PDB file of C-alpha atoms in Angstrom:
ATOM      1  CA  MET V   1     -29.442  15.084   7.285  1.00 80.00           C
ATOM      2  CA  PRO V   2     -27.492  15.354   4.001  1.00 91.00           C
ATOM      3  CA  LEU V   3     -23.892  14.477   3.265  1.00 94.00           C
ATOM      4  CA  PRO V   4     -21.370  17.226   4.058  1.00 95.00           C
ATOM      5  CA  ASP V   5     -20.972  19.689   1.193  1.00 96.00           C
ATOM      6  CA  ASP V   6     -17.280  18.847   0.955  1.00 97.00           C
ATOM      7  CA  VAL V   7     -18.083  15.207   0.219  1.00 97.00           C
ATOM      8  CA  SER V   8     -20.578  16.100  -2.508  1.00 96.00           C
ATOM      9  CA  ARG V   9     -18.106  18.574  -3.990  1.00 96.00           C
ATOM     10  CA  VAL V  10     -15.284  16.023  -4.087  1.00 97.00           C
ATOM     11  CA  ARG V  11     -17.563  13.425  -5.656  1.00 97.00           C
ATOM     12  CA  SER V  12     -18.550  15.823  -8.431  1.00 96.00           C
ATOM     13  CA  ARG V  13     -14.926  16.694  -9.060  1.00 96.00           C
ATOM     14  CA  LEU V  14     -13.810  13.058  -9.144  1.00 97.00           C
ATOM     15  CA  ARG V  15     -16.569  12.154 -11.587  1.00 96.00           C
ATOM     16  CA  GLY V  16     -14.908  14.587 -13.951  1.00 96.00           C
ATOM     17  CA  TYR V  17     -11.318  13.533 -13.314  1.00 96.00           C
ATOM     18  CA  ASP V  18     -10.232  10.774 -10.953  1.00 96.00           C
ATOM     19  CA  ARG V  19      -6.451  10.794 -11.140  1.00 95.00           C
ATOM     20  CA  ASP V  20      -5.854   8.718  -8.006  1.00 96.00           C
ATOM     21  CA  GLY V  21      -8.632   6.157  -8.361  1.00 96.00           C
ATOM     22  CA  TYR V  22     -10.638   7.365  -5.361  1.00 97.00           C
ATOM     23  CA  LEU V  23     -14.055   7.494  -7.039  1.00 97.00           C
ATOM     24  CA  PRO V  24     -14.956   3.780  -6.742  1.00 97.00           C
ATOM     25  CA  PHE V  25     -14.432   4.007  -2.998  1.00 97.00           C
ATOM     26  CA  LEU V  26     -16.325   7.269  -2.651  1.00 97.00           C
ATOM     27  CA  GLU V  27     -19.298   5.967  -4.612  1.00 97.00           C
ATOM     28  CA  LYS V  28     -19.651   3.126  -2.112  1.00 96.00           C
ATOM     29  CA  LEU V  29     -19.072   5.307   0.929  1.00 97.00           C
ATOM     30  CA  ALA V  30     -21.125   8.369  -0.018  1.00 95.00           C
ATOM     31  CA  SER V  31     -24.627   6.943  -0.124  1.00 91.00           C
ATOM     32  CA  ASP V  32     -27.445   8.833   1.569  1.00 89.00           C
ATOM     33  CA  ASP V  33     -28.133   6.246   4.263  1.00 92.00           C
ATOM     34  CA  ARG V  34     -27.874   7.239   7.889  1.00 94.00           C
ATOM     35  CA  GLU V  35     -24.688   5.311   8.695  1.00 95.00           C
ATOM     36  CA  CYS V  36     -22.692   6.814   5.846  1.00 96.00           C
ATOM     37  CA  ILE V  37     -23.826  10.321   6.643  1.00 96.00           C
ATOM     38  CA  ARG V  38     -22.887   9.845  10.296  1.00 97.00           C
ATOM     39  CA  MET V  39     -19.489   8.530   9.233  1.00 97.00           C
ATOM     40  CA  TRP V  40     -18.734  11.603   7.132  1.00 97.00           C
ATOM     41  CA  LYS V  41     -20.107  13.959   9.793  1.00 97.00           C
ATOM     42  CA  ALA V  42     -17.799  12.378  12.371  1.00 97.00           C
ATOM     43  CA  LEU V  43     -14.827  12.966  10.096  1.00 97.00           C
ATOM     44  CA  GLU V  44     -15.962  16.483   9.224  1.00 97.00           C
ATOM     45  CA  ARG V  45     -16.020  17.454  12.902  1.00 96.00           C
ATOM     46  CA  ARG V  46     -12.327  16.626  13.053  1.00 95.00           C
ATOM     47  CA  LYS V  47     -11.202  18.405   9.903  1.00 94.00           C
ATOM     48  CA  VAL V  48      -8.547  21.108  10.017  1.00 90.00           C
ATOM     49  CA  GLY V  49      -8.939  24.146   7.774  1.00 89.00           C
ATOM     50  CA  ASP V  50     -11.720  25.232   5.437  1.00 91.00           C
ATOM     51  CA  ASP V  51     -10.932  23.080   2.395  1.00 94.00           C
ATOM     52  CA  ASP V  52     -12.044  19.582   1.415  1.00 95.00           C
ATOM     53  CA  LEU V  53      -8.664  17.902   1.786  1.00 96.00           C
ATOM     54  CA  TRP V  54     -10.011  15.923   4.740  1.00 97.00           C
ATOM     55  CA  VAL V  55     -12.248  14.029   2.309  1.00 97.00           C
ATOM     56  CA  THR V  56      -9.478  13.060  -0.119  1.00 97.00           C
ATOM     57  CA  SER V  57      -7.169  12.298   2.803  1.00 96.00           C
ATOM     58  CA  PHE V  58      -9.662   9.784   4.143  1.00 97.00           C
ATOM     59  CA  LEU V  59     -10.192   8.310   0.686  1.00 98.00           C
ATOM     60  CA  GLY V  60      -6.449   7.899   0.302  1.00 97.00           C
ATOM     61  CA  ALA V  61      -6.283   6.052   3.615  1.00 97.00           C
ATOM     62  CA  VAL V  62      -9.205   3.850   2.576  1.00 98.00           C
ATOM     63  CA  GLN V  63      -7.611   3.029  -0.770  1.00 98.00           C
ATOM     64  CA  HIS V  64      -4.314   2.142   0.882  1.00 96.00           C
ATOM     65  CA  ALA V  65      -5.926  -0.009   3.577  1.00 96.00           C
ATOM     66  CA  ALA V  66      -8.015  -1.902   1.038  1.00 96.00           C
ATOM     67  CA  ASN V  67      -5.181  -2.656  -1.387  1.00 94.00           C
ATOM     68  CA  TYR V  68      -2.270  -4.244   0.418  1.00 92.00           C
ATOM     69  CA  PRO V  69      -0.070  -6.495  -1.762  1.00 93.00           C
ATOM     70  CA  ASP V  70      -1.397 -10.050  -1.906  1.00 92.00           C
ATOM     71  CA  TYR V  71       1.315 -11.516   0.339  1.00 92.00           C
ATOM     72  CA  HIS V  72      -0.182  -9.619   3.275  1.00 90.00           C
ATOM     73  CA  TYR V  73      -3.242 -11.851   3.170  1.00 89.00           C
ATOM     74  CA  LEU V  74      -1.423 -15.191   3.037  1.00 89.00           C
ATOM     75  CA  SER V  75      -1.331 -17.615   5.937  1.00 87.00           C
ATOM     76  CA  PRO V  76       2.076 -18.127   7.619  1.00 88.00           C
ATOM     77  CA  ARG V  77       2.450 -21.437   5.795  1.00 91.00           C
ATOM     78  CA  LYS V  78       1.740 -19.870   2.408  1.00 92.00           C
ATOM     79  CA  GLN V  79       4.061 -16.949   3.207  1.00 93.00           C
ATOM     80  CA  LYS V  80       6.818 -19.434   3.982  1.00 93.00           C
ATOM     81  CA  ASN V  81       6.172 -21.270   0.719  1.00 96.00           C
ATOM     82  CA  LEU V  82       6.259 -17.987  -1.193  1.00 96.00           C
ATOM     83  CA  THR V  83       9.604 -17.097   0.361  1.00 96.00           C
ATOM     84  CA  LYS V  84      11.040 -20.484  -0.601  1.00 97.00           C
ATOM     85  CA  LYS V  85       9.717 -20.074  -4.147  1.00 97.00           C
ATOM     86  CA  ILE V  86      11.368 -16.668  -4.518  1.00 97.00           C
ATOM     87  CA  MET V  87      14.678 -17.924  -3.115  1.00 97.00           C
ATOM     88  CA  LYS V  88      14.653 -20.974  -5.402  1.00 97.00           C
ATOM     89  CA  ALA V  89      13.938 -18.844  -8.466  1.00 98.00           C
ATOM     90  CA  ALA V  90      16.694 -16.389  -7.533  1.00 97.00           C
ATOM     91  CA  ASP V  91      19.222 -19.178  -6.953  1.00 97.00           C
ATOM     92  CA  ARG V  92      18.404 -20.651 -10.352  1.00 97.00           C
ATOM     93  CA  LEU V  93      18.705 -17.286 -12.124  1.00 97.00           C
ATOM     94  CA  ILE V  94      22.020 -16.451 -10.469  1.00 97.00           C
ATOM     95  CA  SER V  95      23.369 -19.900 -11.311  1.00 97.00           C
ATOM     96  CA  VAL V  96      22.403 -19.612 -14.990  1.00 97.00           C
ATOM     97  CA  LEU V  97      23.910 -16.112 -15.252  1.00 96.00           C
ATOM     98  CA  ASP V  98      27.152 -17.283 -13.655  1.00 95.00           C
ATOM     99  CA  GLU V  99      27.429 -20.471 -15.706  1.00 96.00           C
ATOM    100  CA  ASN V 100      27.076 -18.521 -18.943  1.00 97.00           C
ATOM    101  CA  GLY V 101      29.215 -15.527 -18.039  1.00 95.00           C
ATOM    102  CA  LEU V 102      26.215 -13.221 -18.004  1.00 96.00           C
ATOM    103  CA  ASP V 103      26.567 -11.698 -14.549  1.00 96.00           C
ATOM    104  CA  CYS V 104      27.174  -7.980 -14.950  1.00 95.00           C
ATOM    105  CA  HIS V 105      27.893  -4.756 -13.092  1.00 94.00           C
ATOM    106  CA  VAL V 106      24.934  -2.470 -12.474  1.00 95.00           C
ATOM    107  CA  ILE V 107      26.234   1.071 -12.096  1.00 94.00           C
ATOM    108  CA  TYR V 108      24.780   4.467 -11.287  1.00 95.00           C
ATOM    109  CA  LEU V 109      26.084   7.447 -13.244  1.00 92.00           C
ATOM    110  CA  ASP V 110      25.356  11.065 -12.412  1.00 92.00           C
ATOM    111  CA  GLY V 111      26.756  12.910 -15.378  1.00 86.00           C
ATOM    112  CA  LYS V 112      25.546  15.259 -18.089  1.00 86.00           C
ATOM    113  CA  ASN V 113      25.318  12.668 -20.864  1.00 87.00           C
ATOM    114  CA  PHE V 114      24.612   9.605 -18.764  1.00 89.00           C
ATOM    115  CA  SER V 115      22.456   9.859 -15.683  1.00 92.00           C
ATOM    116  CA  GLY V 116      20.758   6.876 -14.079  1.00 94.00           C
ATOM    117  CA  PHE V 117      21.305   3.131 -13.847  1.00 95.00           C
ATOM    118  CA  TYR V 118      23.227   1.281 -16.549  1.00 93.00           C
ATOM    119  CA  VAL V 119      24.964  -2.030 -17.207  1.00 94.00           C
ATOM    120  CA  ALA V 120      28.691  -1.310 -17.345  1.00 93.00           C
ATOM    121  CA  GLU V 121      29.350  -4.097 -19.820  1.00 92.00           C
ATOM    122  CA  GLU V 122      27.154  -2.336 -22.402  1.00 91.00           C
ATOM    123  CA  PHE V 123      29.659   0.532 -22.673  1.00 91.00           C
ATOM    124  CA  ASN V 124      32.576   0.417 -25.094  1.00 90.00           C
ATOM    125  CA  ASP V 125      34.855   0.885 -22.102  1.00 89.00           C
ATOM    126  CA  PRO V 126      33.237  -0.998 -19.197  1.00 86.00           C
ATOM    127  CA  ASP V 127      36.125  -0.342 -16.807  1.00 87.00           C
ATOM    128  CA  GLY V 128      35.970   3.360 -17.604  1.00 85.00           C
ATOM    129  CA  ALA V 129      32.267   3.438 -16.982  1.00 86.00           C
ATOM    130  CA  ARG V 130      32.764   1.707 -13.649  1.00 90.00           C
ATOM    131  CA  HIS V 131      35.464   4.227 -12.760  1.00 88.00           C
ATOM    132  CA  TYR V 132      33.025   7.134 -13.090  1.00 87.00           C
ATOM    133  CA  ALA V 133      30.128   5.320 -11.445  1.00 88.00           C
ATOM    134  CA  LYS V 134      28.791   6.710  -8.189  1.00 91.00           C
ATOM    135  CA  LYS V 135      27.529   3.265  -7.202  1.00 93.00           C
ATOM    136  CA  GLU V 136      28.298  -0.213  -8.460  1.00 93.00           C
ATOM    137  CA  VAL V 137      26.937  -3.683  -7.695  1.00 95.00           C
ATOM    138  CA  LEU V 138      26.963  -7.055  -9.408  1.00 95.00           C
ATOM    139  CA  ALA V 139      23.580  -8.097 -10.755  1.00 96.00           C
ATOM    140  CA  SER V 140      23.808 -11.340  -8.763  1.00 97.00           C
ATOM    141  CA  VAL V 141      24.409  -9.391  -5.555  1.00 97.00           C
ATOM    142  CA  LEU V 142      21.511  -7.084  -6.374  1.00 96.00           C
ATOM    143  CA  ILE V 143      19.264 -10.102  -6.870  1.00 97.00           C
ATOM    144  CA  ARG V 144      20.303 -11.395  -3.448  1.00 97.00           C
ATOM    145  CA  HIS V 145      19.420  -8.043  -1.903  1.00 97.00           C
ATOM    146  CA  LEU V 146      16.012  -8.127  -3.570  1.00 97.00           C
ATOM    147  CA  VAL V 147      15.382 -11.608  -2.223  1.00 97.00           C
ATOM    148  CA  GLU V 148      16.390 -10.539   1.285  1.00 97.00           C
ATOM    149  CA  ARG V 149      14.078  -7.560   1.088  1.00 97.00           C
ATOM    150  CA  ALA V 150      11.208  -9.727  -0.141  1.00 96.00           C
ATOM    151  CA  GLU V 151      11.779 -12.182   2.698  1.00 95.00           C
ATOM    152  CA  GLN V 152      11.793  -9.370   5.267  1.00 95.00           C
ATOM    153  CA  GLU V 153       8.614  -7.865   3.834  1.00 94.00           C
ATOM    154  CA  ILE V 154       6.796 -11.193   3.755  1.00 93.00           C
ATOM    155  CA  THR V 155       7.820 -12.307   7.243  1.00 89.00           C
ATOM    156  CA  SER V 156       7.018  -8.915   8.781  1.00 88.00           C
ATOM    157  CA  THR V 157       3.306  -9.296   8.033  1.00 82.00           C
ATOM    158  CA  THR V 158       0.832 -11.522   9.805  1.00 76.00           C
ATOM    159  CA  ALA V 159      -2.625 -12.116   8.391  1.00 71.00           C
ATOM    160  CA  PRO V 160      -5.517 -12.631  10.826  1.00 72.00           C
ATOM    161  CA  ARG V 161      -6.309 -16.211  11.771  1.00 69.00           C
ATOM    162  CA  ALA V 162      -9.852 -15.847  10.424  1.00 59.00           C
ATOM    163  CA  THR V 163     -10.333 -17.137   6.899  1.00 57.00           C
ATOM    164  CA  GLY V 164     -13.574 -15.523   5.751  1.00 69.00           C
ATOM    165  CA  ASN V 165     -12.944 -11.786   6.116  1.00 87.00           C
ATOM    166  CA  VAL V 166      -9.169 -11.446   6.156  1.00 90.00           C
ATOM    167  CA  ARG V 167      -9.149  -8.412   3.862  1.00 92.00           C
ATOM    168  CA  ALA V 168     -11.928  -6.727   5.830  1.00 94.00           C
ATOM    169  CA  ILE V 169     -10.145  -7.324   9.135  1.00 93.00           C
ATOM    170  CA  MET V 170      -6.834  -5.980   7.875  1.00 93.00           C
ATOM    171  CA  PHE V 171      -8.645  -2.988   6.396  1.00 96.00           C
ATOM    172  CA  ALA V 172     -10.265  -2.230   9.752  1.00 96.00           C
ATOM    173  CA  ARG V 173      -6.969  -2.562  11.593  1.00 94.00           C
ATOM    174  CA  ALA V 174      -5.190  -0.270   9.148  1.00 95.00           C
ATOM    175  CA  LEU V 175      -7.847   2.432   9.493  1.00 97.00           C
ATOM    176  CA  ALA V 176      -7.771   2.124  13.273  1.00 97.00           C
ATOM    177  CA  GLU V 177      -4.012   2.663  13.267  1.00 95.00           C
ATOM    178  CA  ARG V 178      -4.383   5.679  11.017  1.00 96.00           C
ATOM    179  CA  HIS V 179      -7.145   7.191  13.168  1.00 97.00           C
ATOM    180  CA  GLU V 180      -5.216   6.638  16.390  1.00 96.00           C
ATOM    181  CA  TRP V 181      -2.281   8.498  14.884  1.00 96.00           C
ATOM    182  CA  GLN V 182      -4.351  11.335  13.417  1.00 94.00           C
ATOM    183  CA  TYR V 183      -7.236  11.703  15.890  1.00 95.00           C
ATOM    184  CA  HIS V 184      -5.990   9.827  18.973  1.00 95.00           C
ATOM    185  CA  THR V 185      -9.076   7.616  18.819  1.00 96.00           C
ATOM    186  CA  PRO V 186      -9.918   4.705  16.502  1.00 96.00           C
ATOM    187  CA  LEU V 187     -13.381   6.032  15.514  1.00 97.00           C
ATOM    188  CA  LEU V 188     -14.982   2.595  15.732  1.00 97.00           C
ATOM    189  CA  ALA V 189     -18.267   3.642  14.130  1.00 97.00           C
ATOM    190  CA  VAL V 190     -16.444   5.154  11.152  1.00 98.00           C
ATOM    191  CA  ILE V 191     -14.417   1.983  10.666  1.00 98.00           C
ATOM    192  CA  ALA V 192     -17.482  -0.245  10.973  1.00 98.00           C
ATOM    193  CA  THR V 193     -19.404   1.715   8.355  1.00 98.00           C
ATOM    194  CA  ALA V 194     -16.510   1.912   5.899  1.00 98.00           C
ATOM    195  CA  THR V 195     -15.704  -1.784   6.288  1.00 97.00           C
ATOM    196  CA  ASN V 196     -19.321  -2.850   5.885  1.00 97.00           C
ATOM    197  CA  ARG V 197     -19.808  -0.782   2.747  1.00 97.00           C
ATOM    198  CA  LEU V 198     -16.626  -1.945   1.053  1.00 97.00           C
ATOM    199  CA  PHE V 199     -16.559  -5.599   2.093  1.00 96.00           C
ATOM    200  CA  ASP V 200     -20.245  -6.400   2.525  1.00 95.00           C
ATOM    201  CA  THR V 201     -19.811  -7.224   6.204  1.00 95.00           C
ATOM    202  CA  SER V 202     -22.127  -6.401   9.086  1.00 95.00           C
ATOM    203  CA  TYR V 203     -19.772  -5.294  11.838  1.00 96.00           C
ATOM    204  CA  GLU V 204     -20.913  -3.287  14.840  1.00 96.00           C
ATOM    205  CA  GLN V 205     -18.647  -1.027  16.866  1.00 96.00           C
ATOM    206  CA  GLY V 206     -18.070  -3.817  19.374  1.00 96.00           C
ATOM    207  CA  ASP V 207     -16.968  -6.164  16.627  1.00 94.00           C
ATOM    208  CA  ILE V 208     -14.419  -3.628  15.390  1.00 95.00           C
ATOM    209  CA  HIS V 209     -13.134  -3.127  18.929  1.00 95.00           C
ATOM    210  CA  LYS V 210     -12.427  -6.859  19.202  1.00 92.00           C
ATOM    211  CA  LEU V 211     -10.800  -7.012  15.777  1.00 90.00           C
ATOM    212  CA  ILE V 212      -8.279  -4.245  16.442  1.00 87.00           C
ATOM    213  CA  GLU V 213      -7.268  -5.374  19.927  1.00 82.00           C
TER     214      GLU V 213
END
């Protein structure tokens, strides 16, 4: 039983031009062994339309699930330390800017000659520039907002308790969530095969079921 034609076609195309970086994933997932072929056949049965977008859609999901920012994989203690480090660095930067009169107004202009974000103090008439600005914020305030966002992002993620295969587990959970949304079923066998090929694990369907509970 060969790989679906769509998979072979996409692989040939990506070997010529891989704009999105999907080829490394496809090369690992498109071998001729039985598990990989069954994985692609299971996805093919659920495709919509007559094109090969279902292949690149799956590869996009795989790429996303395998490449979360590093803070996603940190333990709660390390996430807390990272948050403190960011806050300390921001406090120090804001303090130095303020002490030396270097805080400034970041403005957004939407005009013909000036369109985008600028520092008002760099204009010959800073007050005039601020008058025409659509948005305005002090750099120190913007830094505070960035810190708050970073803290929210970091604290909203929870890495698995396991230490050995954290990335593999989070990958499996992300694919399961995607499959539930798209197919209304997690496709445990598909997840097991993809995870095993990318992370050198040896999960069975039952293992995946436990991991995503």
